[in-house]
Amino acid sequence: GFLGYVPTGAWFIPTVELGIALSIIYAAAVAILTEEGHPARERTMFFVTFAIGMVHGLGFSFVLHEILKIDSPNLWQSLLSFNVGVEIGQLAIVLVAWPALLLLRRLNVTAWHYSRLALALACIVIAGYWTYERVPAVVDSL
């Protein structure tokens, strides 16, 4: 990680990158296989959201380690700017996608259901490809 608080073994970064792909597959599978509003789904999605945040945060820390130096004069400003930029990007996506999905749900529930399914399946396919790409790096690092 950026501040040096995570393991430095050759296996760690490839394992985190694989974990990122697997976390996306898992989240999409939960979205497909569980009923909306079901208490088990709500608990599962809380865990999934937390785990994805942690794993993706580790991934970002490796990127930061490559582009910033620990002794940079503006380290904290750079870290804050990076994180604010990531959050603004996520917020922009949500501000576009969420209203569109809500409108679709109001206009045509069937189309909304199939759109959610298609989006989740697309996430599974893309993250599945990432998994396929990343497994050899994990195996080679062991």
Short mmCIF file of N, CA and C in Angstrom, two decimals:
data_model
loop_
_atom_site.label_atom_id
_atom_site.label_comp_id
_atom_site.label_asym_id
_atom_site.label_seq_id
_atom_site.Cartn_x
_atom_site.Cartn_y
_atom_site.Cartn_z
N GLY A 1 0.81 -1.18 0.00
CA GLY A 1 0.00 0.00 0.00
C GLY A 1 0.86 1.25 0.00
N PHE A 2 0.22 2.37 -0.12
CA PHE A 2 0.94 3.63 -0.26
C PHE A 2 1.75 3.97 0.98
N LEU A 3 1.18 3.85 2.15
CA LEU A 3 1.88 4.24 3.36
C LEU A 3 2.68 3.10 3.98
N GLY A 4 2.69 1.93 3.35
CA GLY A 4 3.50 0.82 3.82
C GLY A 4 2.88 -0.01 4.93
N TYR A 5 1.56 0.03 5.07
CA TYR A 5 0.90 -0.71 6.14
C TYR A 5 0.35 -2.07 5.70
N VAL A 6 0.64 -2.50 4.51
CA VAL A 6 0.14 -3.80 4.03
C VAL A 6 1.32 -4.68 3.65
N PRO A 7 1.09 -5.99 3.55
CA PRO A 7 2.20 -6.88 3.19
C PRO A 7 2.86 -6.49 1.88
N THR A 8 4.13 -6.82 1.77
CA THR A 8 4.89 -6.46 0.56
C THR A 8 5.29 -7.68 -0.25
N GLY A 9 4.78 -8.85 0.09
CA GLY A 9 5.13 -10.05 -0.65
C GLY A 9 4.70 -9.96 -2.10
N ALA A 10 5.40 -10.70 -2.95
CA ALA A 10 5.10 -10.68 -4.39
C ALA A 10 3.68 -11.15 -4.68
N TRP A 11 3.10 -11.91 -3.79
CA TRP A 11 1.76 -12.46 -3.98
C TRP A 11 0.66 -11.45 -3.66
N PHE A 12 0.96 -10.40 -2.89
CA PHE A 12 -0.10 -9.57 -2.33
C PHE A 12 -0.83 -8.73 -3.37
N ILE A 13 -0.10 -7.99 -4.19
CA ILE A 13 -0.75 -7.13 -5.19
C ILE A 13 -1.57 -7.95 -6.19
N PRO A 14 -1.02 -9.04 -6.76
CA PRO A 14 -1.86 -9.84 -7.66
C PRO A 14 -3.10 -10.42 -6.97
N THR A 15 -2.97 -10.76 -5.70
CA THR A 15 -4.11 -11.30 -4.96
C THR A 15 -5.18 -10.23 -4.75
N VAL A 16 -4.77 -9.01 -4.44
CA VAL A 16 -5.73 -7.91 -4.29
C VAL A 16 -6.41 -7.63 -5.62
N GLU A 17 -5.65 -7.62 -6.71
CA GLU A 17 -6.24 -7.37 -8.03
C GLU A 17 -7.25 -8.46 -8.39
N LEU A 18 -6.93 -9.71 -8.05
CA LEU A 18 -7.88 -10.80 -8.26
C LEU A 18 -9.11 -10.60 -7.37
N GLY A 19 -8.88 -10.18 -6.13
CA GLY A 19 -9.99 -9.92 -5.21
C GLY A 19 -10.94 -8.84 -5.71
N ILE A 20 -10.39 -7.84 -6.38
CA ILE A 20 -11.23 -6.79 -6.97
C ILE A 20 -12.18 -7.39 -8.00
N ALA A 21 -11.64 -8.20 -8.89
CA ALA A 21 -12.47 -8.82 -9.92
C ALA A 21 -13.52 -9.75 -9.30
N LEU A 22 -13.11 -10.56 -8.33
CA LEU A 22 -14.04 -11.49 -7.69
C LEU A 22 -15.12 -10.75 -6.90
N SER A 23 -14.77 -9.62 -6.30
CA SER A 23 -15.77 -8.86 -5.54
C SER A 23 -16.85 -8.30 -6.46
N ILE A 24 -16.47 -7.93 -7.66
CA ILE A 24 -17.45 -7.42 -8.63
C ILE A 24 -18.37 -8.56 -9.08
N ILE A 25 -17.80 -9.73 -9.33
CA ILE A 25 -18.61 -10.89 -9.70
C ILE A 25 -19.60 -11.21 -8.59
N TYR A 26 -19.12 -11.23 -7.36
CA TYR A 26 -19.99 -11.57 -6.23
C TYR A 26 -21.12 -10.56 -6.07
N ALA A 27 -20.80 -9.28 -6.14
CA ALA A 27 -21.83 -8.24 -5.99
C ALA A 27 -22.89 -8.36 -7.08
N ALA A 28 -22.46 -8.60 -8.30
CA ALA A 28 -23.41 -8.74 -9.41
C ALA A 28 -24.26 -10.00 -9.23
N ALA A 29 -23.65 -11.08 -8.76
CA ALA A 29 -24.40 -12.32 -8.52
C ALA A 29 -25.44 -12.12 -7.43
N VAL A 30 -25.08 -11.41 -6.36
CA VAL A 30 -26.05 -11.12 -5.29
C VAL A 30 -27.20 -10.30 -5.85
N ALA A 31 -26.90 -9.33 -6.69
CA ALA A 31 -27.94 -8.49 -7.28
C ALA A 31 -28.90 -9.30 -8.15
N ILE A 32 -28.37 -10.33 -8.82
CA ILE A 32 -29.20 -11.16 -9.69
C ILE A 32 -30.00 -12.19 -8.89
N LEU A 33 -29.36 -12.82 -7.92
CA LEU A 33 -29.92 -14.01 -7.29
C LEU A 33 -30.77 -13.76 -6.05
N THR A 34 -30.79 -12.55 -5.54
CA THR A 34 -31.59 -12.29 -4.34
C THR A 34 -32.70 -11.30 -4.65
N GLU A 35 -33.78 -11.41 -3.89
CA GLU A 35 -34.93 -10.53 -4.09
C GLU A 35 -34.68 -9.16 -3.48
N GLU A 36 -35.09 -8.14 -4.19
CA GLU A 36 -34.95 -6.78 -3.68
C GLU A 36 -35.83 -6.61 -2.44
N GLY A 37 -35.26 -5.98 -1.42
CA GLY A 37 -36.00 -5.76 -0.18
C GLY A 37 -35.93 -6.90 0.82
N HIS A 38 -35.40 -8.04 0.43
CA HIS A 38 -35.28 -9.18 1.35
C HIS A 38 -34.22 -8.86 2.40
N PRO A 39 -34.49 -9.14 3.68
CA PRO A 39 -33.52 -8.80 4.74
C PRO A 39 -32.14 -9.43 4.53
N ALA A 40 -32.10 -10.66 4.03
CA ALA A 40 -30.80 -11.30 3.80
C ALA A 40 -30.01 -10.55 2.74
N ARG A 41 -30.71 -10.03 1.74
CA ARG A 41 -30.01 -9.26 0.70
C ARG A 41 -29.44 -7.97 1.28
N GLU A 42 -30.22 -7.32 2.11
CA GLU A 42 -29.76 -6.06 2.71
C GLU A 42 -28.49 -6.29 3.53
N ARG A 43 -28.48 -7.36 4.34
CA ARG A 43 -27.28 -7.67 5.14
C ARG A 43 -26.11 -8.02 4.23
N THR A 44 -26.38 -8.83 3.21
CA THR A 44 -25.32 -9.24 2.30
C THR A 44 -24.75 -8.04 1.55
N MET A 45 -25.62 -7.14 1.09
CA MET A 45 -25.14 -5.99 0.34
C MET A 45 -24.32 -5.04 1.22
N PHE A 46 -24.65 -4.96 2.51
CA PHE A 46 -23.82 -4.16 3.41
C PHE A 46 -22.41 -4.74 3.47
N PHE A 47 -22.31 -6.05 3.65
CA PHE A 47 -21.01 -6.71 3.70
C PHE A 47 -20.27 -6.55 2.38
N VAL A 48 -20.98 -6.78 1.28
CA VAL A 48 -20.36 -6.68 -0.04
C VAL A 48 -19.84 -5.26 -0.28
N THR A 49 -20.63 -4.26 0.07
CA THR A 49 -20.20 -2.87 -0.11
C THR A 49 -18.96 -2.57 0.71
N PHE A 50 -18.93 -3.02 1.95
CA PHE A 50 -17.77 -2.82 2.81
C PHE A 50 -16.54 -3.52 2.23
N ALA A 51 -16.70 -4.79 1.84
CA ALA A 51 -15.57 -5.56 1.31
C ALA A 51 -15.04 -4.95 0.01
N ILE A 52 -15.95 -4.55 -0.86
CA ILE A 52 -15.52 -3.93 -2.12
C ILE A 52 -14.76 -2.64 -1.84
N GLY A 53 -15.25 -1.84 -0.91
CA GLY A 53 -14.54 -0.61 -0.56
C GLY A 53 -13.14 -0.87 -0.06
N MET A 54 -12.99 -1.87 0.79
CA MET A 54 -11.67 -2.19 1.34
C MET A 54 -10.73 -2.72 0.26
N VAL A 55 -11.20 -3.67 -0.54
CA VAL A 55 -10.34 -4.27 -1.56
C VAL A 55 -9.98 -3.25 -2.64
N HIS A 56 -10.96 -2.48 -3.08
CA HIS A 56 -10.68 -1.47 -4.11
C HIS A 56 -9.79 -0.37 -3.55
N GLY A 57 -9.95 -0.04 -2.27
CA GLY A 57 -9.06 0.93 -1.63
C GLY A 57 -7.62 0.46 -1.63
N LEU A 58 -7.42 -0.83 -1.36
CA LEU A 58 -6.06 -1.38 -1.45
C LEU A 58 -5.52 -1.24 -2.87
N GLY A 59 -6.37 -1.54 -3.85
CA GLY A 59 -5.94 -1.40 -5.24
C GLY A 59 -5.54 0.02 -5.57
N PHE A 60 -6.33 0.99 -5.10
CA PHE A 60 -5.97 2.40 -5.32
C PHE A 60 -4.66 2.75 -4.63
N SER A 61 -4.41 2.15 -3.47
CA SER A 61 -3.18 2.48 -2.75
C SER A 61 -1.95 2.05 -3.54
N PHE A 62 -2.06 0.96 -4.30
CA PHE A 62 -0.93 0.52 -5.12
C PHE A 62 -0.69 1.50 -6.27
N VAL A 63 -1.78 2.00 -6.84
CA VAL A 63 -1.66 3.00 -7.91
C VAL A 63 -1.03 4.27 -7.36
N LEU A 64 -1.49 4.70 -6.19
CA LEU A 64 -0.92 5.90 -5.58
C LEU A 64 0.56 5.73 -5.28
N HIS A 65 0.94 4.55 -4.86
CA HIS A 65 2.35 4.29 -4.55
C HIS A 65 3.23 4.48 -5.78
N GLU A 66 2.67 4.15 -6.95
CA GLU A 66 3.43 4.30 -8.19
C GLU A 66 3.51 5.74 -8.68
N ILE A 67 2.48 6.55 -8.40
CA ILE A 67 2.47 7.90 -8.96
C ILE A 67 2.90 8.98 -7.96
N LEU A 68 2.86 8.67 -6.67
CA LEU A 68 3.29 9.64 -5.65
C LEU A 68 4.47 9.08 -4.88
N LYS A 69 5.24 9.95 -4.33
CA LYS A 69 6.34 9.56 -3.44
C LYS A 69 5.96 9.92 -2.02
N ILE A 70 6.34 9.06 -1.08
CA ILE A 70 5.97 9.26 0.32
C ILE A 70 6.52 10.57 0.87
N ASP A 71 7.63 11.06 0.32
CA ASP A 71 8.22 12.30 0.81
C ASP A 71 7.86 13.51 -0.05
N SER A 72 6.79 13.40 -0.84
CA SER A 72 6.32 14.52 -1.66
C SER A 72 5.95 15.69 -0.76
N PRO A 73 6.24 16.92 -1.20
CA PRO A 73 5.96 18.08 -0.35
C PRO A 73 4.46 18.29 -0.11
N ASN A 74 3.63 17.91 -1.03
CA ASN A 74 2.18 18.11 -0.91
C ASN A 74 1.45 16.78 -0.81
N LEU A 75 1.97 15.87 -0.02
CA LEU A 75 1.44 14.51 0.05
C LEU A 75 -0.03 14.48 0.44
N TRP A 76 -0.39 15.13 1.53
CA TRP A 76 -1.77 15.05 2.01
C TRP A 76 -2.74 15.75 1.07
N GLN A 77 -2.31 16.84 0.45
CA GLN A 77 -3.17 17.51 -0.53
C GLN A 77 -3.38 16.60 -1.75
N SER A 78 -2.31 15.90 -2.16
CA SER A 78 -2.42 14.99 -3.30
C SER A 78 -3.35 13.83 -2.98
N LEU A 79 -3.21 13.25 -1.79
CA LEU A 79 -4.08 12.15 -1.38
C LEU A 79 -5.53 12.60 -1.31
N LEU A 80 -5.75 13.76 -0.71
CA LEU A 80 -7.11 14.28 -0.59
C LEU A 80 -7.70 14.56 -1.98
N SER A 81 -6.92 15.17 -2.85
CA SER A 81 -7.40 15.48 -4.20
C SER A 81 -7.73 14.21 -4.97
N PHE A 82 -6.89 13.20 -4.84
CA PHE A 82 -7.13 11.93 -5.52
C PHE A 82 -8.45 11.33 -5.05
N ASN A 83 -8.63 11.26 -3.73
CA ASN A 83 -9.84 10.66 -3.18
C ASN A 83 -11.09 11.46 -3.51
N VAL A 84 -11.00 12.77 -3.45
CA VAL A 84 -12.14 13.61 -3.81
C VAL A 84 -12.48 13.41 -5.29
N GLY A 85 -11.47 13.31 -6.13
CA GLY A 85 -11.70 13.05 -7.55
C GLY A 85 -12.40 11.73 -7.80
N VAL A 86 -11.98 10.69 -7.09
CA VAL A 86 -12.62 9.38 -7.22
C VAL A 86 -14.08 9.48 -6.78
N GLU A 87 -14.33 10.13 -5.66
CA GLU A 87 -15.71 10.26 -5.16
C GLU A 87 -16.57 11.08 -6.11
N ILE A 88 -16.03 12.14 -6.68
CA ILE A 88 -16.80 12.95 -7.64
C ILE A 88 -17.14 12.12 -8.87
N GLY A 89 -16.19 11.32 -9.34
CA GLY A 89 -16.46 10.44 -10.47
C GLY A 89 -17.57 9.44 -10.18
N GLN A 90 -17.52 8.83 -8.99
CA GLN A 90 -18.57 7.88 -8.61
C GLN A 90 -19.92 8.59 -8.48
N LEU A 91 -19.91 9.75 -7.88
CA LEU A 91 -21.14 10.51 -7.72
C LEU A 91 -21.73 10.89 -9.08
N ALA A 92 -20.89 11.27 -10.03
CA ALA A 92 -21.37 11.62 -11.37
C ALA A 92 -22.05 10.43 -12.04
N ILE A 93 -21.47 9.25 -11.89
CA ILE A 93 -22.08 8.05 -12.46
C ILE A 93 -23.44 7.79 -11.82
N VAL A 94 -23.49 7.86 -10.50
CA VAL A 94 -24.75 7.62 -9.79
C VAL A 94 -25.80 8.66 -10.17
N LEU A 95 -25.40 9.92 -10.29
CA LEU A 95 -26.36 10.98 -10.62
C LEU A 95 -26.96 10.81 -12.01
N VAL A 96 -26.27 10.11 -12.90
CA VAL A 96 -26.80 9.84 -14.23
C VAL A 96 -27.58 8.53 -14.23
N ALA A 97 -26.98 7.48 -13.68
CA ALA A 97 -27.58 6.14 -13.77
C ALA A 97 -28.82 5.99 -12.89
N TRP A 98 -28.76 6.48 -11.66
CA TRP A 98 -29.86 6.26 -10.72
C TRP A 98 -31.19 6.85 -11.23
N PRO A 99 -31.24 8.12 -11.61
CA PRO A 99 -32.52 8.65 -12.12
C PRO A 99 -32.99 7.91 -13.38
N ALA A 100 -32.06 7.53 -14.24
CA ALA A 100 -32.45 6.81 -15.45
C ALA A 100 -33.09 5.47 -15.09
N LEU A 101 -32.50 4.76 -14.14
CA LEU A 101 -33.08 3.48 -13.72
C LEU A 101 -34.42 3.66 -13.01
N LEU A 102 -34.53 4.69 -12.19
CA LEU A 102 -35.81 4.95 -11.51
C LEU A 102 -36.90 5.30 -12.51
N LEU A 103 -36.57 6.10 -13.51
CA LEU A 103 -37.54 6.45 -14.55
C LEU A 103 -37.96 5.21 -15.32
N LEU A 104 -36.99 4.39 -15.67
CA LEU A 104 -37.29 3.15 -16.39
C LEU A 104 -38.20 2.26 -15.54
N ARG A 105 -37.94 2.20 -14.25
CA ARG A 105 -38.76 1.38 -13.35
C ARG A 105 -40.21 1.87 -13.32
N ARG A 106 -40.38 3.18 -13.32
CA ARG A 106 -41.75 3.74 -13.31
C ARG A 106 -42.47 3.51 -14.63
N LEU A 107 -41.73 3.61 -15.73
CA LEU A 107 -42.35 3.50 -17.05
C LEU A 107 -42.61 2.06 -17.46
N ASN A 108 -41.66 1.18 -17.12
CA ASN A 108 -41.79 -0.21 -17.58
C ASN A 108 -41.00 -1.12 -16.64
N VAL A 109 -41.70 -1.75 -15.71
CA VAL A 109 -41.05 -2.58 -14.70
C VAL A 109 -40.30 -3.75 -15.35
N THR A 110 -40.86 -4.33 -16.39
CA THR A 110 -40.20 -5.45 -17.06
C THR A 110 -38.89 -5.00 -17.69
N ALA A 111 -38.91 -3.87 -18.38
CA ALA A 111 -37.68 -3.35 -18.99
C ALA A 111 -36.65 -3.02 -17.91
N TRP A 112 -37.11 -2.47 -16.79
CA TRP A 112 -36.21 -2.16 -15.67
C TRP A 112 -35.56 -3.43 -15.15
N HIS A 113 -36.36 -4.47 -14.96
CA HIS A 113 -35.83 -5.74 -14.45
C HIS A 113 -34.77 -6.30 -15.40
N TYR A 114 -35.08 -6.32 -16.69
CA TYR A 114 -34.12 -6.86 -17.66
C TYR A 114 -32.89 -5.96 -17.81
N SER A 115 -33.05 -4.66 -17.64
CA SER A 115 -31.90 -3.76 -17.69
C SER A 115 -30.95 -4.02 -16.53
N ARG A 116 -31.51 -4.20 -15.33
CA ARG A 116 -30.69 -4.54 -14.16
C ARG A 116 -29.97 -5.86 -14.38
N LEU A 117 -30.69 -6.84 -14.91
CA LEU A 117 -30.10 -8.15 -15.17
C LEU A 117 -28.98 -8.03 -16.20
N ALA A 118 -29.22 -7.28 -17.27
CA ALA A 118 -28.20 -7.11 -18.30
C ALA A 118 -26.97 -6.39 -17.76
N LEU A 119 -27.17 -5.38 -16.94
CA LEU A 119 -26.05 -4.65 -16.35
C LEU A 119 -25.24 -5.55 -15.42
N ALA A 120 -25.93 -6.33 -14.59
CA ALA A 120 -25.23 -7.24 -13.69
C ALA A 120 -24.48 -8.32 -14.47
N LEU A 121 -25.10 -8.85 -15.50
CA LEU A 121 -24.42 -9.87 -16.32
C LEU A 121 -23.21 -9.28 -17.04
N ALA A 122 -23.32 -8.05 -17.51
CA ALA A 122 -22.17 -7.39 -18.15
C ALA A 122 -21.02 -7.25 -17.15
N CYS A 123 -21.36 -6.88 -15.92
CA CYS A 123 -20.32 -6.78 -14.87
C CYS A 123 -19.67 -8.14 -14.62
N ILE A 124 -20.47 -9.20 -14.60
CA ILE A 124 -19.92 -10.54 -14.38
C ILE A 124 -19.00 -10.94 -15.52
N VAL A 125 -19.40 -10.67 -16.75
CA VAL A 125 -18.57 -11.03 -17.91
C VAL A 125 -17.24 -10.27 -17.88
N ILE A 126 -17.29 -8.98 -17.66
CA ILE A 126 -16.06 -8.17 -17.65
C ILE A 126 -15.16 -8.59 -16.50
N ALA A 127 -15.73 -8.72 -15.30
CA ALA A 127 -14.92 -9.13 -14.15
C ALA A 127 -14.45 -10.58 -14.29
N GLY A 128 -15.22 -11.40 -14.97
CA GLY A 128 -14.78 -12.77 -15.25
C GLY A 128 -13.55 -12.78 -16.13
N TYR A 129 -13.53 -11.90 -17.12
CA TYR A 129 -12.34 -11.79 -17.96
C TYR A 129 -11.15 -11.30 -17.15
N TRP A 130 -11.37 -10.32 -16.27
CA TRP A 130 -10.28 -9.84 -15.40
C TRP A 130 -9.76 -10.98 -14.52
N THR A 131 -10.68 -11.80 -14.02
CA THR A 131 -10.28 -12.95 -13.20
C THR A 131 -9.40 -13.88 -14.01
N TYR A 132 -9.84 -14.18 -15.23
CA TYR A 132 -9.07 -15.04 -16.13
C TYR A 132 -7.66 -14.48 -16.35
N GLU A 133 -7.57 -13.17 -16.50
CA GLU A 133 -6.27 -12.52 -16.71
C GLU A 133 -5.40 -12.53 -15.45
N ARG A 134 -6.01 -12.44 -14.29
CA ARG A 134 -5.26 -12.23 -13.05
C ARG A 134 -4.87 -13.50 -12.31
N VAL A 135 -5.57 -14.59 -12.54
CA VAL A 135 -5.24 -15.85 -11.84
C VAL A 135 -3.80 -16.27 -12.10
N PRO A 136 -3.31 -16.24 -13.35
CA PRO A 136 -1.91 -16.66 -13.57
C PRO A 136 -0.90 -15.83 -12.76
N ALA A 137 -1.15 -14.54 -12.59
CA ALA A 137 -0.22 -13.70 -11.81
C ALA A 137 -0.19 -14.14 -10.35
N VAL A 138 -1.34 -14.52 -9.81
CA VAL A 138 -1.38 -15.01 -8.43
C VAL A 138 -0.63 -16.33 -8.32
N VAL A 139 -0.91 -17.24 -9.24
CA VAL A 139 -0.26 -18.55 -9.22
C VAL A 139 1.25 -18.39 -9.37
N ASP A 140 1.68 -17.55 -10.29
CA ASP A 140 3.12 -17.35 -10.52
C ASP A 140 3.81 -16.71 -9.32
N SER A 141 3.08 -15.94 -8.52
CA SER A 141 3.70 -15.25 -7.40
C SER A 141 3.85 -16.14 -6.16
N LEU A 142 3.23 -17.29 -6.18
CA LEU A 142 3.28 -18.17 -5.00
C LEU A 142 4.53 -19.01 -4.95
#
